[in-house]
Amino acid sequence: TSAVPEGTEVLLVVAPQANQMKQVVSVSKEVGMGCLMILVNPRLSEVEFESQGQEDFLNDEFESVFHLQPNPVPTWNGGLLYKSYPDDWTLAIPRKIGPPRVMATSKAKWSQDEMEAVLKGEADKDDDPAGDIFGGVGDSITNAFGFLKGK
């Protein structure tokens, strides 16, 4: 018998831990395409998977729709990894003033080694003023709520 009631159309799995990933995979295979399964805050980059097959299944079957990870490379001080569906993955570093500087974008998520190589190779280049990963969203929000400051 299933832990998921028959006829369930949407299943939210909130912050699954490493020891729950086997059950996530099992339920996903069981419900198939008949149920939308959403993992909220799964922190897959921090999970020690039980097998390569388990990791591959989760990475292949689930699409990351929003990801914001500060300091994604432990050997690097700062930076962030960002994705907002359907856009590409973005690796950026902070500036002294202004939005983060985009170091690279990719359709696929980088490995730790790949991110480290990008950061090491790009760290000394000039700032790119067009590298606002948030597409001006911060300015839009500031403008929209300017009335709070009496503007």
mmCIF file of C-alpha atoms in Angstrom:
data_model
loop_
_atom_site.group_PDB
_atom_site.id
_atom_site.type_symbol
_atom_site.label_atom_id
_atom_site.label_comp_id
_atom_site.label_asym_id
_atom_site.label_seq_id
_atom_site.Cartn_x
_atom_site.Cartn_y
_atom_site.Cartn_z
ATOM 1 C CA THR A 1 0.000 0.000 0.000
ATOM 2 C CA SER A 2 1.076 3.533 -0.710
ATOM 3 C CA ALA A 3 1.779 6.336 1.732
ATOM 4 C CA VAL A 4 0.235 8.669 -0.865
ATOM 5 C CA PRO A 5 -3.578 8.635 -1.017
ATOM 6 C CA GLU A 6 -5.007 7.570 -4.371
ATOM 7 C CA GLY A 7 -5.992 10.508 -6.543
ATOM 8 C CA THR A 8 -3.367 12.871 -5.074
ATOM 9 C CA GLU A 9 -2.553 15.422 -7.765
ATOM 10 C CA VAL A 10 0.157 17.440 -5.977
ATOM 11 C CA LEU A 11 2.546 16.151 -3.335
ATOM 12 C CA LEU A 12 4.796 18.569 -1.419
ATOM 13 C CA VAL A 13 7.868 17.108 0.247
ATOM 14 C CA VAL A 14 9.391 19.726 2.537
ATOM 15 C CA ALA A 15 13.116 19.684 3.364
ATOM 16 C CA PRO A 16 13.742 15.955 2.841
ATOM 17 C CA GLN A 17 16.816 14.695 4.673
ATOM 18 C CA ALA A 18 19.415 12.277 3.279
ATOM 19 C CA ASN A 19 17.799 9.301 5.031
ATOM 20 C CA GLN A 20 14.465 10.128 3.332
ATOM 21 C CA MET A 21 15.758 10.250 -0.249
ATOM 22 C CA LYS A 22 15.170 6.518 -0.777
ATOM 23 C CA GLN A 23 11.496 7.061 0.067
ATOM 24 C CA VAL A 24 11.329 10.167 -2.177
ATOM 25 C CA VAL A 25 12.639 8.113 -5.107
ATOM 26 C CA SER A 26 10.264 5.237 -4.330
ATOM 27 C CA VAL A 27 7.193 7.486 -4.098
ATOM 28 C CA SER A 28 8.200 9.368 -7.248
ATOM 29 C CA LYS A 29 8.428 6.127 -9.210
ATOM 30 C CA GLU A 30 5.138 4.938 -7.730
ATOM 31 C CA VAL A 31 3.044 8.024 -8.504
ATOM 32 C CA GLY A 32 4.743 8.691 -11.841
ATOM 33 C CA MET A 33 3.367 11.367 -14.102
ATOM 34 C CA GLY A 34 -0.072 11.197 -12.459
ATOM 35 C CA CYS A 35 1.039 13.363 -9.541
ATOM 36 C CA LEU A 36 3.106 16.541 -9.438
ATOM 37 C CA MET A 37 5.771 16.012 -6.792
ATOM 38 C CA ILE A 38 7.463 19.161 -5.499
ATOM 39 C CA LEU A 39 10.552 19.055 -3.298
ATOM 40 C CA VAL A 40 10.743 22.250 -1.234
ATOM 41 C CA ASN A 41 14.233 23.087 0.071
ATOM 42 C CA PRO A 42 15.702 19.670 -0.743
ATOM 43 C CA ARG A 43 19.317 20.912 -0.496
ATOM 44 C CA LEU A 44 20.398 18.212 -2.938
ATOM 45 C CA SER A 45 23.891 19.693 -3.153
ATOM 46 C CA GLU A 46 24.385 18.857 0.538
ATOM 47 C CA VAL A 47 22.922 15.339 0.517
ATOM 48 C CA GLU A 48 25.118 12.261 0.739
ATOM 49 C CA PHE A 49 23.215 9.918 -1.553
ATOM 50 C CA GLU A 50 23.030 6.208 -0.899
ATOM 51 C CA SER A 51 24.097 5.481 -4.495
ATOM 52 C CA GLN A 52 25.044 7.188 -7.745
ATOM 53 C CA GLY A 53 21.787 5.835 -9.213
ATOM 54 C CA GLN A 54 19.757 7.609 -6.541
ATOM 55 C CA GLU A 55 21.560 10.889 -7.176
ATOM 56 C CA ASP A 56 21.186 10.513 -10.954
ATOM 57 C CA PHE A 57 17.453 9.767 -10.619
ATOM 58 C CA LEU A 58 16.782 12.880 -8.529
ATOM 59 C CA ASN A 59 18.868 15.115 -10.779
ATOM 60 C CA ASP A 60 17.306 13.708 -13.958
ATOM 61 C CA GLU A 61 13.664 13.541 -12.843
ATOM 62 C CA PHE A 62 13.339 16.800 -10.901
ATOM 63 C CA GLU A 63 13.781 20.279 -12.376
ATOM 64 C CA SER A 64 15.222 22.999 -10.175
ATOM 65 C CA VAL A 65 12.850 25.959 -10.509
ATOM 66 C CA PHE A 66 14.500 28.237 -7.969
ATOM 67 C CA HIS A 67 17.895 27.965 -6.359
ATOM 68 C CA LEU A 68 19.837 30.538 -4.373
ATOM 69 C CA GLN A 69 22.936 29.193 -2.664
ATOM 70 C CA PRO A 70 25.375 31.538 -0.960
ATOM 71 C CA ASN A 71 29.040 30.557 -0.970
ATOM 72 C CA PRO A 72 28.578 27.529 -3.273
ATOM 73 C CA VAL A 73 32.322 26.771 -3.343
ATOM 74 C CA PRO A 74 33.708 26.185 0.172
ATOM 75 C CA THR A 75 37.258 27.118 -0.873
ATOM 76 C CA TRP A 76 36.050 30.509 -2.122
ATOM 77 C CA ASN A 77 34.999 33.290 0.206
ATOM 78 C CA GLY A 78 31.595 34.458 -0.976
ATOM 79 C CA GLY A 79 29.757 34.263 -4.227
ATOM 80 C CA LEU A 80 26.427 32.706 -5.051
ATOM 81 C CA LEU A 81 24.817 30.152 -7.297
ATOM 82 C CA TYR A 82 21.443 31.222 -8.673
ATOM 83 C CA LYS A 83 18.746 29.766 -10.910
ATOM 84 C CA SER A 84 15.237 30.850 -11.653
ATOM 85 C CA TYR A 85 13.322 28.657 -14.102
ATOM 86 C CA PRO A 86 13.498 28.748 -17.121
ATOM 87 C CA ASP A 87 16.733 30.767 -17.028
ATOM 88 C CA ASP A 88 20.233 29.289 -16.898
ATOM 89 C CA TRP A 89 22.329 28.638 -13.811
ATOM 90 C CA THR A 90 24.351 31.716 -12.818
ATOM 91 C CA LEU A 91 27.548 31.875 -10.788
ATOM 92 C CA ALA A 92 28.318 35.334 -9.387
ATOM 93 C CA ILE A 93 30.539 37.097 -6.886
ATOM 94 C CA PRO A 94 29.784 40.164 -4.757
ATOM 95 C CA ARG A 95 30.965 43.649 -5.620
ATOM 96 C CA LYS A 96 31.811 46.360 -3.131
ATOM 97 C CA ILE A 97 28.810 48.314 -4.414
ATOM 98 C CA GLY A 98 25.902 47.148 -6.533
ATOM 99 C CA PRO A 99 24.545 43.804 -7.649
ATOM 100 C CA PRO A 100 26.715 40.674 -7.810
ATOM 101 C CA ARG A 101 29.038 40.315 -10.807
ATOM 102 C CA VAL A 102 28.099 37.414 -13.078
ATOM 103 C CA MET A 103 31.068 35.116 -13.597
ATOM 104 C CA ALA A 104 29.380 32.512 -15.811
ATOM 105 C CA THR A 105 26.035 31.083 -16.887
ATOM 106 C CA SER A 106 25.215 27.544 -17.949
ATOM 107 C CA LYS A 107 22.200 25.440 -18.918
ATOM 108 C CA ALA A 108 23.496 22.661 -16.644
ATOM 109 C CA LYS A 109 24.541 22.987 -13.017
ATOM 110 C CA TRP A 110 28.316 22.952 -12.498
ATOM 111 C CA SER A 111 30.242 20.554 -10.290
ATOM 112 C CA GLN A 112 32.218 21.970 -7.349
ATOM 113 C CA ASP A 113 35.456 21.663 -9.341
ATOM 114 C CA GLU A 114 33.956 23.458 -12.342
ATOM 115 C CA MET A 115 32.669 26.321 -10.178
ATOM 116 C CA GLU A 116 36.046 26.653 -8.479
ATOM 117 C CA ALA A 117 37.805 26.803 -11.868
ATOM 118 C CA VAL A 118 35.404 29.515 -13.064
ATOM 119 C CA LEU A 119 35.953 31.583 -9.928
ATOM 120 C CA LYS A 120 39.745 31.217 -10.048
ATOM 121 C CA GLY A 121 39.888 32.022 -13.749
ATOM 122 C CA GLU A 122 37.561 35.005 -13.662
ATOM 123 C CA ALA A 123 38.374 36.655 -10.330
ATOM 124 C CA ASP A 124 40.800 39.224 -11.722
ATOM 125 C CA LYS A 125 38.715 40.452 -14.661
ATOM 126 C CA ASP A 126 37.081 43.900 -14.698
ATOM 127 C CA ASP A 127 33.571 44.295 -13.361
ATOM 128 C CA ASP A 128 30.831 43.832 -15.927
ATOM 129 C CA PRO A 129 28.184 46.509 -15.288
ATOM 130 C CA ALA A 130 25.605 44.441 -17.193
ATOM 131 C CA GLY A 131 25.981 41.511 -14.833
ATOM 132 C CA ASP A 132 22.856 42.047 -12.710
ATOM 133 C CA ILE A 133 21.602 38.499 -12.103
ATOM 134 C CA PHE A 134 18.345 39.799 -10.721
ATOM 135 C CA GLY A 135 17.530 41.658 -13.937
ATOM 136 C CA GLY A 136 16.769 44.914 -12.141
ATOM 137 C CA VAL A 137 14.215 43.277 -9.858
ATOM 138 C CA GLY A 138 15.725 45.020 -6.840
ATOM 139 C CA ASP A 139 15.293 48.420 -8.509
ATOM 140 C CA SER A 140 11.712 47.577 -9.460
ATOM 141 C CA ILE A 141 10.852 46.623 -5.895
ATOM 142 C CA THR A 142 12.506 49.761 -4.546
ATOM 143 C CA ASN A 143 10.562 51.906 -7.011
ATOM 144 C CA ALA A 144 7.279 50.119 -6.353
ATOM 145 C CA PHE A 145 7.526 50.702 -2.609
ATOM 146 C CA GLY A 146 9.087 54.163 -2.794
ATOM 147 C CA PHE A 147 5.892 55.629 -1.336
ATOM 148 C CA LEU A 148 6.898 54.131 2.024
ATOM 149 C CA LYS A 149 9.729 56.639 2.128
ATOM 150 C CA GLY A 150 7.507 59.454 0.921
ATOM 151 C CA LYS A 151 8.716 59.476 -2.697
#
